[in-house]
mmCIF file of C-alpha atoms in Angstrom:
data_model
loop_
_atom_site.group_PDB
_atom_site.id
_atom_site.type_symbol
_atom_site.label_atom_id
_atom_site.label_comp_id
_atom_site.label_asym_id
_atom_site.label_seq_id
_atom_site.Cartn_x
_atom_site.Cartn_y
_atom_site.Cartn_z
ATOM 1 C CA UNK A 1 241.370 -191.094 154.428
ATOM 2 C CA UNK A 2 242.775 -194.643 154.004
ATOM 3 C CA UNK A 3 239.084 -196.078 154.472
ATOM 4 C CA UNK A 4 238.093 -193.552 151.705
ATOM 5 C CA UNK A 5 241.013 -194.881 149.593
ATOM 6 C CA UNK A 6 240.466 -198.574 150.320
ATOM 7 C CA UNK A 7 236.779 -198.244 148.747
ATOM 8 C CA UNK A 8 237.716 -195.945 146.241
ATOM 9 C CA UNK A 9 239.776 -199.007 145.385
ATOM 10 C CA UNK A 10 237.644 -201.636 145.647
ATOM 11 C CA UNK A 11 235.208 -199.933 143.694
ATOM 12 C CA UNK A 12 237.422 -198.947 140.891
ATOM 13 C CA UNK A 13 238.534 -202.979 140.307
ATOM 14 C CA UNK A 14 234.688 -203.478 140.483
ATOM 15 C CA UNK A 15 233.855 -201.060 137.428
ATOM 16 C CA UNK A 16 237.636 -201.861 136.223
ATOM 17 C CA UNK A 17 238.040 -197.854 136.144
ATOM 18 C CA UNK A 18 242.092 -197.737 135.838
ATOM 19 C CA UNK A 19 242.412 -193.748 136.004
ATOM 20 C CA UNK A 20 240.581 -194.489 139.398
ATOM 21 C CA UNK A 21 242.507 -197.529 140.394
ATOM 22 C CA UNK A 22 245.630 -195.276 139.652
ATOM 23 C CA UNK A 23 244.517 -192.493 142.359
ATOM 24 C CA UNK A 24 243.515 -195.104 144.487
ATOM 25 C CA UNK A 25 247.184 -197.036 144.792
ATOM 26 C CA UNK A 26 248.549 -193.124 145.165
ATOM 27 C CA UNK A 27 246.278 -192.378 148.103
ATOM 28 C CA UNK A 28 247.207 -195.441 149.413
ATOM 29 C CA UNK A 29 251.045 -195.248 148.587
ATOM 30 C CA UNK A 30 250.797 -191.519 149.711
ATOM 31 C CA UNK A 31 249.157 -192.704 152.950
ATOM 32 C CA UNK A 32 251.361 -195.553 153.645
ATOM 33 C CA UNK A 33 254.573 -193.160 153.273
ATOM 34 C CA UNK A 34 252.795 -190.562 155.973
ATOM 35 C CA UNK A 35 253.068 -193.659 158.520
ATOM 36 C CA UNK A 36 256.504 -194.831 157.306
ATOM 37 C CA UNK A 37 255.496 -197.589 155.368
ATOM 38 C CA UNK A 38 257.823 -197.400 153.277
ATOM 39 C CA UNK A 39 258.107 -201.030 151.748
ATOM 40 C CA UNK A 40 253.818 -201.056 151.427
ATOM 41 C CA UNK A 41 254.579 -197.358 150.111
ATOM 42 C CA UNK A 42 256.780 -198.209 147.706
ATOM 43 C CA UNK A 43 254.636 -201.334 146.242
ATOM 44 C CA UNK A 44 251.578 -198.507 145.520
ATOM 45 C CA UNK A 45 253.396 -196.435 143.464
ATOM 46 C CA UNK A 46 254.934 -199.349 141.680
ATOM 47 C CA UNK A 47 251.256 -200.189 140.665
ATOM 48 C CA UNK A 48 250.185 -196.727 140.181
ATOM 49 C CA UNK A 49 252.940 -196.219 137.700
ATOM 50 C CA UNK A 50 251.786 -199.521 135.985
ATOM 51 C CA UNK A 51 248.535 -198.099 135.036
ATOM 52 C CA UNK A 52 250.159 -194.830 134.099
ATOM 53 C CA UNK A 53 252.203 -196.585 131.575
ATOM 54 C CA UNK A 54 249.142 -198.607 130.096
ATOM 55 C CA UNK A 55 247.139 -195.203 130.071
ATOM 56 C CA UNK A 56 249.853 -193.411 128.786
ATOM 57 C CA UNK A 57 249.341 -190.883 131.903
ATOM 58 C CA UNK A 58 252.558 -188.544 131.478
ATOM 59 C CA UNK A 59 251.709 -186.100 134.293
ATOM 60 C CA UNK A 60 250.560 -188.384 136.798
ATOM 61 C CA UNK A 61 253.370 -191.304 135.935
ATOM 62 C CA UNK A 62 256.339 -188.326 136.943
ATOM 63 C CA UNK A 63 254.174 -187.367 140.084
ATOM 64 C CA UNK A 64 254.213 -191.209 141.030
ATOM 65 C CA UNK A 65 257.811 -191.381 139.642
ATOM 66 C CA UNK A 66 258.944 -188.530 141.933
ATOM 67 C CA UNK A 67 257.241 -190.355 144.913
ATOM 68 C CA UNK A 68 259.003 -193.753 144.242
ATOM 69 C CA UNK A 69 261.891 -191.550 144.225
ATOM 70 C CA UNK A 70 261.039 -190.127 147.505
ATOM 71 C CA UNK A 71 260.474 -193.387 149.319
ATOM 72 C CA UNK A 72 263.720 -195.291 148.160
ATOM 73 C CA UNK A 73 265.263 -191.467 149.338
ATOM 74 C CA UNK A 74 263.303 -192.927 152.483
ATOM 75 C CA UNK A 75 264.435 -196.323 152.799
ATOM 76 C CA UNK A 76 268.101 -195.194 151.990
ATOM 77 C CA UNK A 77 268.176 -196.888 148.084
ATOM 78 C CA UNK A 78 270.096 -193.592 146.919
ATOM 79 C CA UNK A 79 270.716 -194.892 143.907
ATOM 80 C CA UNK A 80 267.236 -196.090 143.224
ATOM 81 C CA UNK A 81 265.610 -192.638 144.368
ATOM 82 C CA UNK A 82 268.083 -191.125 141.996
ATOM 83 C CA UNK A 83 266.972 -192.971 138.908
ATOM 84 C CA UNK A 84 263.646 -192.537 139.405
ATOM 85 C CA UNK A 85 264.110 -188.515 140.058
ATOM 86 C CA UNK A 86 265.688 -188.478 137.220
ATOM 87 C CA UNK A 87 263.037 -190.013 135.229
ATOM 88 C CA UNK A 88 260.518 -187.338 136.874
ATOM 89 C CA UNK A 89 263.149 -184.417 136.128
ATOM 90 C CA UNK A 90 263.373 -185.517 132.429
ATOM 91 C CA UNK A 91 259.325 -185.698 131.747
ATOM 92 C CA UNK A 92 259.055 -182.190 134.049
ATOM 93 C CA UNK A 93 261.751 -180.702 131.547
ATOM 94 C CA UNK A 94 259.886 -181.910 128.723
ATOM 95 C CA UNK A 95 256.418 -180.729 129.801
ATOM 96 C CA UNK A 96 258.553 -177.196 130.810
ATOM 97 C CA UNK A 97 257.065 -177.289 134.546
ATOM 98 C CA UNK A 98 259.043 -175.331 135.859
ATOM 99 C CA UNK A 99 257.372 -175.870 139.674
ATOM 100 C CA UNK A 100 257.998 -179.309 139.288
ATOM 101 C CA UNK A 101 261.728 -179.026 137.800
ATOM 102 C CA UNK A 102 262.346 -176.976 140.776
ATOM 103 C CA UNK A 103 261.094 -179.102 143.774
ATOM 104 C CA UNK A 104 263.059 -182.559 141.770
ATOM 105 C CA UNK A 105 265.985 -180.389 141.607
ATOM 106 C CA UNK A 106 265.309 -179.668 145.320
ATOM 107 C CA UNK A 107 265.471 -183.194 146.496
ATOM 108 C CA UNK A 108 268.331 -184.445 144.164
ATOM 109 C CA UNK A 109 270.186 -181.898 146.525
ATOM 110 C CA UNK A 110 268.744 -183.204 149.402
ATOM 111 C CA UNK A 111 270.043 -186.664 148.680
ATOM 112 C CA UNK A 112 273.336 -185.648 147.929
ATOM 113 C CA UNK A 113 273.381 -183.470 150.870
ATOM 114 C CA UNK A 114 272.640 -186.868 152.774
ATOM 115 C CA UNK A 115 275.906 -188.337 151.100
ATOM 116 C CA UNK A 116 277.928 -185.652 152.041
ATOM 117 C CA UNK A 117 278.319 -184.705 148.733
ATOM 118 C CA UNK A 118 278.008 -181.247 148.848
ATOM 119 C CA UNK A 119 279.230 -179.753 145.803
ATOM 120 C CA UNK A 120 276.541 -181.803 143.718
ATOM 121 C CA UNK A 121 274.231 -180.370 146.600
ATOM 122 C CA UNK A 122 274.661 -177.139 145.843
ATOM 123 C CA UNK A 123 274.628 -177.262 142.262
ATOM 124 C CA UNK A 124 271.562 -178.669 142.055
ATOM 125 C CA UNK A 125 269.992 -175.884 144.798
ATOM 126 C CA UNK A 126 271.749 -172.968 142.982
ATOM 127 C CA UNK A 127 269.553 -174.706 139.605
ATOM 128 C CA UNK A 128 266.652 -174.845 141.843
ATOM 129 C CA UNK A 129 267.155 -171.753 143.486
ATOM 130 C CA UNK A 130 267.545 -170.222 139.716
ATOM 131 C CA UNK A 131 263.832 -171.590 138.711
ATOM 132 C CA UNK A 132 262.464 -170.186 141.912
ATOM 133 C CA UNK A 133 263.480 -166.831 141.445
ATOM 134 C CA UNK A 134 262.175 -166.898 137.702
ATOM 135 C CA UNK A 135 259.006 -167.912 138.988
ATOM 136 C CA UNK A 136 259.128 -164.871 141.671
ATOM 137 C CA UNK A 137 257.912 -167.351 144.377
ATOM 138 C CA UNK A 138 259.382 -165.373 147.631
ATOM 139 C CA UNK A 139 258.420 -169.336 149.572
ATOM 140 C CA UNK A 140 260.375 -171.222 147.456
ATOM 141 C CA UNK A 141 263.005 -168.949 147.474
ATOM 142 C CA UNK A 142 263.717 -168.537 151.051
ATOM 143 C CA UNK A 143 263.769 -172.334 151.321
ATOM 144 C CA UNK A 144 266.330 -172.614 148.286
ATOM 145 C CA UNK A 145 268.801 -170.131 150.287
ATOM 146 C CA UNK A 146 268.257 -171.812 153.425
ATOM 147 C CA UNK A 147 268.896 -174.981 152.130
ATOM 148 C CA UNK A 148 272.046 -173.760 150.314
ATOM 149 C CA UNK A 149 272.801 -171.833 153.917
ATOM 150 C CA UNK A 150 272.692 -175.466 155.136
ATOM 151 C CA UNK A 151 274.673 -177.177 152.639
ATOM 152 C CA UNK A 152 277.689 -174.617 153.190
ATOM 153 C CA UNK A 153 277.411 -174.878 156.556
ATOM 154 C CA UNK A 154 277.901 -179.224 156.478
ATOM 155 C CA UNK A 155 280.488 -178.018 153.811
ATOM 156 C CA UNK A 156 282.344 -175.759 156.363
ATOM 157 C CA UNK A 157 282.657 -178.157 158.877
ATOM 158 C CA UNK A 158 283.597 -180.860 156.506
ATOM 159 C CA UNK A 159 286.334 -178.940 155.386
ATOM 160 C CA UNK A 160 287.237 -177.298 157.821
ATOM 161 C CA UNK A 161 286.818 -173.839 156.023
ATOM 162 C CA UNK A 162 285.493 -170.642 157.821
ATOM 163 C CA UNK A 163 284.741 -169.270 154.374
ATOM 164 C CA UNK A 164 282.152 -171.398 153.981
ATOM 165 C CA UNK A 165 280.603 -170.835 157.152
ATOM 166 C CA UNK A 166 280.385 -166.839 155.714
ATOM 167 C CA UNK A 167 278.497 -168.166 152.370
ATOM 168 C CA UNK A 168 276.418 -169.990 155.249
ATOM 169 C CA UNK A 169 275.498 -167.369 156.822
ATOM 170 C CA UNK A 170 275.053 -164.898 153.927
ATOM 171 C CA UNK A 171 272.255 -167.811 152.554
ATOM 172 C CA UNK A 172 270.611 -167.779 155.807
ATOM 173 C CA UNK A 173 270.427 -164.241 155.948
ATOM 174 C CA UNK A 174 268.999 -163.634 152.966
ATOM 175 C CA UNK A 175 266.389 -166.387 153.601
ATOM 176 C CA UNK A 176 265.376 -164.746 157.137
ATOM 177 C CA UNK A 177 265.100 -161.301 155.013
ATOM 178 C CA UNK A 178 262.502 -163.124 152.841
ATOM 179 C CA UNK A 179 261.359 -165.043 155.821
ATOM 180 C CA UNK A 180 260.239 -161.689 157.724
ATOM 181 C CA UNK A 181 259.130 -159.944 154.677
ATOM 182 C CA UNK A 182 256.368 -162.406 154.646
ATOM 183 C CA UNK A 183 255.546 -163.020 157.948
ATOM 184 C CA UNK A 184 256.795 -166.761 158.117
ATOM 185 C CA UNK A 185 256.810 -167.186 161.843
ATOM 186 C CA UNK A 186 257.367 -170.450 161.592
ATOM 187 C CA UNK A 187 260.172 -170.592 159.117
ATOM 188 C CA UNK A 188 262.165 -168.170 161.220
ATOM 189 C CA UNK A 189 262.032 -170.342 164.016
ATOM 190 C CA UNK A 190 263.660 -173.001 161.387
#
């Protein structure tokens, strides 16, 4: 794929085609992030969004957005991957993608997860979590709960609070009922 992407590049400067210039640095950003390239990664999507802003791109410049986020999330730039989440969140909200709103709201949680901040954590699952179960997607759901299951567990032994541990367990629970119901082998082994 990155020899496909490298001449879907060159060829885009050559007939100065920016929409295909702008899938080209996202292959390539996209490809450079599945070998932990982060920094090369990161320098992709920075172009990619470039060309989203000049073409005025909305759906693809929060899609490129999101993965900046992601790759700072990578690299440990908190901060940064939670400005440019942000960004993606706002454009999702406006566009009403709910998907999309969802999965952002997913890794904001993530990354505060990371920072032991789990009360932001779980606010942002139990939003994400809410989506997902308007959208009736049993996937998405199980993951929500197990994530949450996960958060109160890190929460339980941060504070030392078997209660939490029950919440934990209650999440994971549920997510192994929706787990089974659909035959996820391979999330029940999770």
């Amino acid at each position: 794929s990155i020899f496909y992407a490298n001449q879907i590049e060159a060829f885009s400067k050559q007939t100065k085609d920016e929409n295909l210039l702008e899938r080209a640095y996202s292959l390539l950003a996209d490809y450079n992030g599945i070998i932990s390239d982060y920094i090369k990664s990161k320098e992709f999507y920075e172009w990619a969004i470039q060309i989203n802003l000049e073409l005025q791109d909305t759906v693809d410049y929060a899609k490129n957005l999101f993965n900046l986020g992601l790759t700072h999330d990578y690299l440990g730039d908190y901060i940064t991957a939670l400005n440019y989440y942000q960004q993606a969140l706002s454009i999702a909200e406006g566009q009403n993608n709910k998907l999309d709103i969802a999965d952002i709201l997913g890794n904001i949680a993530v990354l505060y997860s990371n920072q032991e901040d789990y009360e932001k954590s779980i606010n942002f699952l139990q939003k994400g979590l809410k989506i997902n179960k308007q959208l009736e997607n049993k996937e998405t759901i199980s993951m929500s709960l197990g994530n949450l299951g996960a958060v109160y567990h890190d929460l339980s032994t941060q504070k030392k609070d078997s209660s939490m541990l029950l919440k934990a367990l209650d999440y994971y629970e549920q997510a192994l009922k929706i787990q089974n119901e659909l035959d996820d082998k391979n999330s029940v082994a999770w």
